CSV table of C-alpha atoms in Angstrom, one decimal:
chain,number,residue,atom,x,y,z
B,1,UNK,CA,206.4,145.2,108.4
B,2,UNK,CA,207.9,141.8,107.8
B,3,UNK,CA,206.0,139.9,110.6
B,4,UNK,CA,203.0,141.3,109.3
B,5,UNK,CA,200.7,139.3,107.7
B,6,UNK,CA,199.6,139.2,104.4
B,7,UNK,CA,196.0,139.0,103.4
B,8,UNK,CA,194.0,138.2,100.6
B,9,UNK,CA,190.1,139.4,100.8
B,10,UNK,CA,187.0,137.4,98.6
B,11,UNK,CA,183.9,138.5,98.8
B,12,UNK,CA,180.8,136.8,97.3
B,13,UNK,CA,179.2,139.9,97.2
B,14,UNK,CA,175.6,138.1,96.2
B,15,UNK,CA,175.4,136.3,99.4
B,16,UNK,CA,177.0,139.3,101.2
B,17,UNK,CA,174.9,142.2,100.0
B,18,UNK,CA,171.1,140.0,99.7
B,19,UNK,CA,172.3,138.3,103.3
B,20,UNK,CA,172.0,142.1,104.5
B,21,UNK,CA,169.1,142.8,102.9
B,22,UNK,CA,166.9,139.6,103.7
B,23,UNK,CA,168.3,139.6,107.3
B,24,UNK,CA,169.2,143.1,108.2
B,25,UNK,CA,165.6,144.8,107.8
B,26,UNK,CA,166.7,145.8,103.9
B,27,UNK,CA,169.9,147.8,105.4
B,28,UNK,CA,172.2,147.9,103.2
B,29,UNK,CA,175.4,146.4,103.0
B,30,UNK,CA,178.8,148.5,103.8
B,31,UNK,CA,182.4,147.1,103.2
B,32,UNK,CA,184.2,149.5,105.5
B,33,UNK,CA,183.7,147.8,108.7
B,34,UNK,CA,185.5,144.9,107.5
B,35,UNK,CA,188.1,146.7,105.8
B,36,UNK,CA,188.4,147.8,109.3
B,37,UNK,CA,188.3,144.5,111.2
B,38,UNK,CA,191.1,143.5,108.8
B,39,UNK,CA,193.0,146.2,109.1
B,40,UNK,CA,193.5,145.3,112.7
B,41,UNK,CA,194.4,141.7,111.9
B,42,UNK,CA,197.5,142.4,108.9
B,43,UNK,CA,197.9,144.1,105.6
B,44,UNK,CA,195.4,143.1,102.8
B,45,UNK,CA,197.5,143.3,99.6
B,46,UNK,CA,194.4,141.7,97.6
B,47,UNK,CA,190.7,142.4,97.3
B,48,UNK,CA,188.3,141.1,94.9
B,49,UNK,CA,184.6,140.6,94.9
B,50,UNK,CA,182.6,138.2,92.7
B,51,UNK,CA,178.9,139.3,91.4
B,52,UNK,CA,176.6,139.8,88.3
B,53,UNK,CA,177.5,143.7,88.5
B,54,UNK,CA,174.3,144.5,86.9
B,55,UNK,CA,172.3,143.9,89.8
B,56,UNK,CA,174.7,146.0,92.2
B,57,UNK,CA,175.3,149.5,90.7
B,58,UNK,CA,175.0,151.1,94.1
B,59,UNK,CA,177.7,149.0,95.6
B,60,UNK,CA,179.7,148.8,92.8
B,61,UNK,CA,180.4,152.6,93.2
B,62,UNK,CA,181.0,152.0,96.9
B,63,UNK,CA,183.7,148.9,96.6
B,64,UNK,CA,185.5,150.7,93.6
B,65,UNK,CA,186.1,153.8,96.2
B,66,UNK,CA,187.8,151.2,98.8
B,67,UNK,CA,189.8,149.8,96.0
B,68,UNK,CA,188.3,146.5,95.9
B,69,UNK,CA,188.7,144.4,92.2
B,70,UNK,CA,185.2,143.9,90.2
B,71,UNK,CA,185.3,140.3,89.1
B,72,UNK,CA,182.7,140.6,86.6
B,73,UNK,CA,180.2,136.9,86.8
B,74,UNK,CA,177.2,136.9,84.9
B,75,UNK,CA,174.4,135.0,86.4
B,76,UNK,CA,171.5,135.1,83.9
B,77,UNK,CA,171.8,132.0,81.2
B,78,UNK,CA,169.0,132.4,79.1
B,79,UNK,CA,165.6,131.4,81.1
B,80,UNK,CA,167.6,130.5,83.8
B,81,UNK,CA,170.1,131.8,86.2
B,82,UNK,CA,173.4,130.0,87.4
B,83,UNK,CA,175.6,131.2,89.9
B,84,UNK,CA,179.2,130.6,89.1
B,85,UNK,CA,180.9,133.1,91.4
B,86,UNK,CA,181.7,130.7,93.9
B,87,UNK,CA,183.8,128.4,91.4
B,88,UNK,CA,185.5,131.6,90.4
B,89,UNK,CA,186.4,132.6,93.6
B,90,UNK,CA,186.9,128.8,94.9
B,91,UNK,CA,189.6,128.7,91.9
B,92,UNK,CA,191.2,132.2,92.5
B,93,UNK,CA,191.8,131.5,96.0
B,94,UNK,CA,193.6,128.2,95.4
B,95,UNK,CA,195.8,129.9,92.9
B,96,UNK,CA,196.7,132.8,94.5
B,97,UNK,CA,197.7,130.0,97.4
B,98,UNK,CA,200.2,129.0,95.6
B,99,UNK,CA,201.5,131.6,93.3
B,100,UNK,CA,202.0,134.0,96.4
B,101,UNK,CA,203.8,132.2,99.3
B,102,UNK,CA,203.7,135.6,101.1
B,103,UNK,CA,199.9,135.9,101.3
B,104,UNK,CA,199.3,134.2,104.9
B,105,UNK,CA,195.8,134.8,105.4
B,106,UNK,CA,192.7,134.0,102.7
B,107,UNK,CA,189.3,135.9,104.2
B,108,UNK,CA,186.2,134.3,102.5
B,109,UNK,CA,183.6,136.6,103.4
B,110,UNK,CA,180.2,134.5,102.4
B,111,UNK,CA,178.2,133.0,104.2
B,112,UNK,CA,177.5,129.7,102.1
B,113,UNK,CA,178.4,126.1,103.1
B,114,UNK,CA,179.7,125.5,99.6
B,115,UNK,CA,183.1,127.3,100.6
B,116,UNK,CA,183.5,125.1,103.4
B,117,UNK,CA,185.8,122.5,101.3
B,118,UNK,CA,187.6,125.5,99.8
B,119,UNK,CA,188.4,126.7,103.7
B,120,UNK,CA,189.7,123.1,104.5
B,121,UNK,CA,192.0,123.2,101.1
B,122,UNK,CA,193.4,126.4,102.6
B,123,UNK,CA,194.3,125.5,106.2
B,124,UNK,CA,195.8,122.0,104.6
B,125,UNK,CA,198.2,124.3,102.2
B,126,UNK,CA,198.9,126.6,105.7
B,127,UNK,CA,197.0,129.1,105.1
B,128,UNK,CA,194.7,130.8,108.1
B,129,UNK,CA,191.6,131.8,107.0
B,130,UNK,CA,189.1,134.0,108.5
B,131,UNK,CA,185.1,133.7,107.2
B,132,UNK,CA,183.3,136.5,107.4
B,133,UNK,CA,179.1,136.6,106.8
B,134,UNK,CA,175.6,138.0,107.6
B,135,UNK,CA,174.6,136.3,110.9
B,136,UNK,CA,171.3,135.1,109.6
B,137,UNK,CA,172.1,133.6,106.1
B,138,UNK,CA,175.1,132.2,107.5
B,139,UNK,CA,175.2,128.3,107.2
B,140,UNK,CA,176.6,126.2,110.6
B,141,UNK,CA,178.9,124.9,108.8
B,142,UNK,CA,181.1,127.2,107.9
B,143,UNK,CA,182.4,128.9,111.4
B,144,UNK,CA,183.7,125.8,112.6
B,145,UNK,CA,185.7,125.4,109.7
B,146,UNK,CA,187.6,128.6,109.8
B,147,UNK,CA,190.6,130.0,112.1
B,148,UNK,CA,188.3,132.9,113.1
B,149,UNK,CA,184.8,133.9,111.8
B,150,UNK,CA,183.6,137.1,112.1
B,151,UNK,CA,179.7,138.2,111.8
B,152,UNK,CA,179.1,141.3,109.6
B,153,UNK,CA,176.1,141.9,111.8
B,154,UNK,CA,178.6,142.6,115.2
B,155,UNK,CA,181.5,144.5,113.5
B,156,UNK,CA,182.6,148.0,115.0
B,157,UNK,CA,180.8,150.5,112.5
B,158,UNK,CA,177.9,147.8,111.5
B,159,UNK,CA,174.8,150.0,112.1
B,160,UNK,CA,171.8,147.9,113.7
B,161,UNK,CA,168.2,148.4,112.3
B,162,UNK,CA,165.7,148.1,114.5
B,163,UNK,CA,164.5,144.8,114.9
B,164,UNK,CA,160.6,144.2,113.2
B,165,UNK,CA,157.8,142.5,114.4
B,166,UNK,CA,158.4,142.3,118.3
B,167,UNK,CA,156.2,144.0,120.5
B,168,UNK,CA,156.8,147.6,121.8
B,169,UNK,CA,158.7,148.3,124.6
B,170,UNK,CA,157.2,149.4,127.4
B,171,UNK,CA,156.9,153.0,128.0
B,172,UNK,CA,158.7,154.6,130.7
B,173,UNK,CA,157.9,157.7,132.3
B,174,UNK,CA,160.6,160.3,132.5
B,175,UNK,CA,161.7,161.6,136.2
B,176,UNK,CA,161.4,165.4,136.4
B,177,UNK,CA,164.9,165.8,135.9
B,178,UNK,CA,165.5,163.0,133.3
B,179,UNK,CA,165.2,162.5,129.3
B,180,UNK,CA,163.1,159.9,127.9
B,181,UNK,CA,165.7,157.1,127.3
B,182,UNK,CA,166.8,157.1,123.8
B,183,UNK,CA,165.9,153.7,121.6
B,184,UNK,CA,168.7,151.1,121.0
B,185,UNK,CA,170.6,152.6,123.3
B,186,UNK,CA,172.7,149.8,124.0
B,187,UNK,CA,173.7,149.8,120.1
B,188,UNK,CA,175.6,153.1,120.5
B,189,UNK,CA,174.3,155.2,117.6
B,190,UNK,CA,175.2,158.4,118.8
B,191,UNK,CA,176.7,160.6,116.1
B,192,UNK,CA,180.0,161.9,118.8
B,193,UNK,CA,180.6,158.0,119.2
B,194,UNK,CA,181.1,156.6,115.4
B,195,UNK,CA,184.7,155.4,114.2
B,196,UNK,CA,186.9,158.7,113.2
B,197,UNK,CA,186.8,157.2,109.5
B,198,UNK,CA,183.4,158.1,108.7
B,199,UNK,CA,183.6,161.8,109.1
B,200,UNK,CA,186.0,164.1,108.3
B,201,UNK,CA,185.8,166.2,111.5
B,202,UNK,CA,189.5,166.4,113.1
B,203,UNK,CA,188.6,166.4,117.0
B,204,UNK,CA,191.1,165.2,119.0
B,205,UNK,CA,188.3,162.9,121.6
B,206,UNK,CA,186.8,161.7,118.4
B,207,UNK,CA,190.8,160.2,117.4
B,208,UNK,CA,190.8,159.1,120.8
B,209,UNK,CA,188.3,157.1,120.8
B,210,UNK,CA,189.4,155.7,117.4
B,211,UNK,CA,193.4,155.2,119.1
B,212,UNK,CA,191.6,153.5,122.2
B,213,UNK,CA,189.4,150.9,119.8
B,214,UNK,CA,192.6,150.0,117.6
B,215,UNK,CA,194.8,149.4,120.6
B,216,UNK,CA,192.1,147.1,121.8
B,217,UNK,CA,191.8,145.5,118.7
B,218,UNK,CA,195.3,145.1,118.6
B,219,UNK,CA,195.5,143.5,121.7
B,220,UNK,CA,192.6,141.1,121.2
B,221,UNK,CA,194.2,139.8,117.8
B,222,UNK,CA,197.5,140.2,117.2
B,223,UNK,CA,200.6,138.5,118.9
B,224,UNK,CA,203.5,140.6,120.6
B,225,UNK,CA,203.3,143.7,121.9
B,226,UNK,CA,201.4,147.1,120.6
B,227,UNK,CA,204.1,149.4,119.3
B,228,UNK,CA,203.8,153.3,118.4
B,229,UNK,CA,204.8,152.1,114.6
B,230,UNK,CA,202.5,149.3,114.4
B,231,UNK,CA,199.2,151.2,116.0
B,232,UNK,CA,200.3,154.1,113.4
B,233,UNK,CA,200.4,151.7,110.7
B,234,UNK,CA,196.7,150.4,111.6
B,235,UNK,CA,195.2,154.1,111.8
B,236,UNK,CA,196.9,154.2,108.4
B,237,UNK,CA,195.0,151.1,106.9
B,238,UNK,CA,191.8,152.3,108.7
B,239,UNK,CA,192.4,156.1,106.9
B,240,UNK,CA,195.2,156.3,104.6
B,241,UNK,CA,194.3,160.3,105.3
B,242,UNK,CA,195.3,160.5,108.6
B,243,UNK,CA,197.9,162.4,109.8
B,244,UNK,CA,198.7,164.1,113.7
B,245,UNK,CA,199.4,167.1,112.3
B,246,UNK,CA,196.0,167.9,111.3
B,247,UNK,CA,195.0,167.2,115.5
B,248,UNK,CA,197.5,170.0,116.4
B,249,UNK,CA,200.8,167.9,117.2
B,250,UNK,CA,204.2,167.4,115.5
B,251,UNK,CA,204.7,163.9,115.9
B,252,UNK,CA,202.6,160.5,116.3
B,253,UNK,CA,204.9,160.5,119.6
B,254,UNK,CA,203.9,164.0,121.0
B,255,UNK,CA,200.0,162.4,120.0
B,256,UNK,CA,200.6,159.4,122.7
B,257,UNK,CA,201.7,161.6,124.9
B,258,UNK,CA,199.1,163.7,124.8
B,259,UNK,CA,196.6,160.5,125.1
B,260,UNK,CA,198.7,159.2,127.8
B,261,UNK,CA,198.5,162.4,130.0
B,262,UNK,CA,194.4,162.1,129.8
B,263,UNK,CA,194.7,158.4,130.6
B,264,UNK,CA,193.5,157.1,127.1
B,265,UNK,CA,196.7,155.3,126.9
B,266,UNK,CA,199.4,154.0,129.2
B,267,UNK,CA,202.9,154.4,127.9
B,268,UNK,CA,206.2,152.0,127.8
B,269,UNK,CA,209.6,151.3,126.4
B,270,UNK,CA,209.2,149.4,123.1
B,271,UNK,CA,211.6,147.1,121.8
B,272,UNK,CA,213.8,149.8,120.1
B,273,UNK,CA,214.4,153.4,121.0
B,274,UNK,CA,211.5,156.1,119.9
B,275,UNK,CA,209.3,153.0,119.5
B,276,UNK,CA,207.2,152.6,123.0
B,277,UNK,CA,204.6,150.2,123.5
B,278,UNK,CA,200.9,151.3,124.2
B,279,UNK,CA,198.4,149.3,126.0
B,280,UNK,CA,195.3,150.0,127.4
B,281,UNK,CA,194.5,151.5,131.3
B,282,UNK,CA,194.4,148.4,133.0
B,283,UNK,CA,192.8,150.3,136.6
B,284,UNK,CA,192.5,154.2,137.2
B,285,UNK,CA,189.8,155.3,135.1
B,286,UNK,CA,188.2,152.2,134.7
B,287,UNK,CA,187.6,151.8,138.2
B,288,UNK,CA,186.5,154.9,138.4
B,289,UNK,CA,183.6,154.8,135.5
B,290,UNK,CA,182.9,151.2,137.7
B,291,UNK,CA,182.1,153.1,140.4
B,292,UNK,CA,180.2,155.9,138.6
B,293,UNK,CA,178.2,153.6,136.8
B,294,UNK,CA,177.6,151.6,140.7
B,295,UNK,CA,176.7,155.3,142.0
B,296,UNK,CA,174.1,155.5,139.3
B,297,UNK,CA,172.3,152.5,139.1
B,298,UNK,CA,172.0,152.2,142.7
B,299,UNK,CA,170.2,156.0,142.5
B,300,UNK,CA,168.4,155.6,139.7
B,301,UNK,CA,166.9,152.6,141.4
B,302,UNK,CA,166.9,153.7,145.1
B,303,UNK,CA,163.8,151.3,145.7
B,304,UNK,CA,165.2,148.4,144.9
B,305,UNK,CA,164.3,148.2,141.2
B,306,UNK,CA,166.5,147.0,138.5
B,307,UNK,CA,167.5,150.1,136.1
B,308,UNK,CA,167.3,149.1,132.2
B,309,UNK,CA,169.6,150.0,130.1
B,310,UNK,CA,168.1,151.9,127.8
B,311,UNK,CA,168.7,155.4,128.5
B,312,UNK,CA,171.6,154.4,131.4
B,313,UNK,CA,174.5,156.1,129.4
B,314,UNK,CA,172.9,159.8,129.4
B,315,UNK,CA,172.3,159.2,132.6
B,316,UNK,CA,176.4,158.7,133.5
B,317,UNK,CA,176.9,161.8,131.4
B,318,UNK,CA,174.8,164.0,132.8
B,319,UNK,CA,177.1,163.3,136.4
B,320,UNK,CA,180.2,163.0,133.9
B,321,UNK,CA,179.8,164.6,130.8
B,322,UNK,CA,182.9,163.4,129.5
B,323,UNK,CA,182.2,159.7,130.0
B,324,UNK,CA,182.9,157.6,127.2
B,325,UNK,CA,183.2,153.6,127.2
B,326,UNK,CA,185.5,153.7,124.2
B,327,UNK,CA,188.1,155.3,125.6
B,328,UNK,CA,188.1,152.9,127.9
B,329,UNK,CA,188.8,150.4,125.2
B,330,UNK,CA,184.8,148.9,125.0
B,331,UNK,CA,183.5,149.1,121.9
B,332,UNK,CA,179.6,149.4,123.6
B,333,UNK,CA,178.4,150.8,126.1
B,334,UNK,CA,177.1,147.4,126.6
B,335,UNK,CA,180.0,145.4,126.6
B,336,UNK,CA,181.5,148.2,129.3
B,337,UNK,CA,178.4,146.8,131.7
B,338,UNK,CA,179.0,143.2,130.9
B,339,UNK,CA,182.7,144.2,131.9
B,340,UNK,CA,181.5,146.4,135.2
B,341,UNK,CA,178.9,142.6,135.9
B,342,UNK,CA,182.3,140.2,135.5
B,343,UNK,CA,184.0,141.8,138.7
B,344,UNK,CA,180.8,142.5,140.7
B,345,UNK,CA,180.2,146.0,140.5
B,346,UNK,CA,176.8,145.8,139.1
B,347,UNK,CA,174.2,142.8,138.5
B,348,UNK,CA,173.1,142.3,134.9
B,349,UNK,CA,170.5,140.1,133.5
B,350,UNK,CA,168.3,140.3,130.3
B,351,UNK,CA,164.8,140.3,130.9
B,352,UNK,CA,162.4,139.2,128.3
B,353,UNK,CA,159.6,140.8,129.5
B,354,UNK,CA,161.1,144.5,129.3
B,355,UNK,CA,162.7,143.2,126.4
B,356,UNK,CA,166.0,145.1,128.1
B,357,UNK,CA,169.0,144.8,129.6
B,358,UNK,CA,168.3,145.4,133.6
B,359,UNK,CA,170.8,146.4,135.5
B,360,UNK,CA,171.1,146.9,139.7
B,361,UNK,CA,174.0,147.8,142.2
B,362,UNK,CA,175.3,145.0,144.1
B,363,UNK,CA,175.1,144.5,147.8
């Protein structure tokens, strides 16, 4: 754990919470997806959010449950109402800096340009810090200023509301042997797909879709490789509940192995004995959910017509029923197509009129 890094978490939970709200169709704001992205990136030893609690009773029931530390700001002065919460946290943040050498990476999740000197002060003092806010009330100054900046809106477990005031999507008639295509498809509601941390079912292609997302995440933003310890210390931070033994196995190792024999995993030897490293399928299956989705878009649109995508995954399961992009370590359905696009299996373009994805075999 000592290469870890540390990580110190600020939210301005005002900008944060009415960022979702005004920009989100009035969904509501949820902390666990970040808690999630972080968990991926080290070990957050602090977490404290900034707000007139008054306004945010909800929420404040929410963050207490993920163990996040109410800084208490009121905002109302009288007849007017000043927000201070950002000079709080601005000040915090530089003295936690240098009280606690230890603490590597500062996490400023807001979206407002006023932290943007605050984020310079940090990377002078060699710090890393990672911004984190609601794509739309997000200001363009900020991103650039950060080591890595991470839109709530796009974050593994964000759900996506559907969008207001755009014009219907065109109806499609059903084949005899075909469902209606399902509505945001592409954003991967489906109950059987969501992160094993928001239910408490224990089914083991439910954990190995969660194992196949966190050793993808793991490869995309950590340095060295993915180790058995290291991917169980993740799970951990994602749900401090988990625990093989409730899946059926013994050991976290007999749990690989069992993942590695249904090609969720590859296995290696680690660094030190007992210890392998895991990585992700590079060929086999892939190439083979490649060539299934190939097969089906180039049936689906026999006569030459592009095939949206709407609808396109319950079409792969009704020829593989077991299909599932995650395992594959995508965390859409429509980043596994971009993925199937980049080495020519499929074309892929968005079409404004259909207001879709369309998608058509090559050659």
């Amino acid at each position: 754990m000592e290469h870890e890094d540390r990580i110190a978490l600020f939210l301005d939970y005002e900008n944060l919470a009415l960022g979702a709200r005004d920009h989100r169709s009035g969904a509501a704001f949820d902390f666990r997806p970040i808690a999630d992205a972080l968990a991926e990136r080290g070990r957050v030893v602090v977490r404290r959010a900034y707000a007139d609690w008054s306004y945010f009773d909800e929420d404040r029931r929410m963050l207490t449950r993920s163990h996040v530390e109410l800084i208490e700001i009121p905002q109302r002065m009288g007849a007017s109402r000043k927000n201070a919460a950002d000079i709080k946290m601005a000040v915090d943040a530089i003295e936690l800096a240098f009280e606690r050498d230890y603490i590597s990476t500062f996490v400023i999740c807001s979206g407002d340009s006023d932290f943007t000197p605050l984020v310079h002060k940090l990377r002078e003092l060699n710090k890393r810090v990672i911004g984190v806010g609601v794509e739309g009330s997000t200001s363009a100054l900020l991103p650039p200023a950060c080591d890595e900046f991470l839109y709530y809106d796009r974050l593994e477990g964000v759900d996506i509301p559907p969008v207001r005031g755009r014009h219907p999507r065109p109806a499609r008639q059903p084949g005899p042997d075909q469902r209606p295509p399902e509505p945001e498809q592409q954003r991967e509601q489906e109950v059987e797909d969501r992160p094993v941390g928001e239910e408490p079912g224990r089914d083991v292609d439910a954990l190995a879709v969660q194992v196949a997302q966190t050793v993808a995440g793991l490869q995309g933003n950590a340095s060295g490789e993915v180790t058995a310890s290291r991917l169980k210390r993740t799970l951990l931070r994602k749900d401090p509940t988990f625990s093989e033994s409730d899946y059926g196995f013994r050991t976290f190792g007999e749990l690989l192995r069992h993942l590695a024999e249904h090609n969720v995993v590859d296995l290696a030897e680690g660094p030190a004995k007992g210890d392998p490293e895991v990585s992700l399928p590079e060929h086999g299956d892939r190439e083979v959910a490649f060539g299934l989705l190939r097969g089906v878009v180039g049936d689906l649109g026999s006569a030459g017509n592009p095939v949206a995508l709407s609808g396109l995954k319950n079409q792969l399961r009704r020829v593989r029923p077991d299909f599932s992009e995650k395992k594959l370590g995508y965390r859409s359905f429509l980043q596994f197509c971009k993925a199937a696009a980049t080495i020519g299996a499929i074309d892929l373009r968005w079409s404004p009129e259909a207001d879709d994805y369309l998608l058509a075999a090559q050659g």
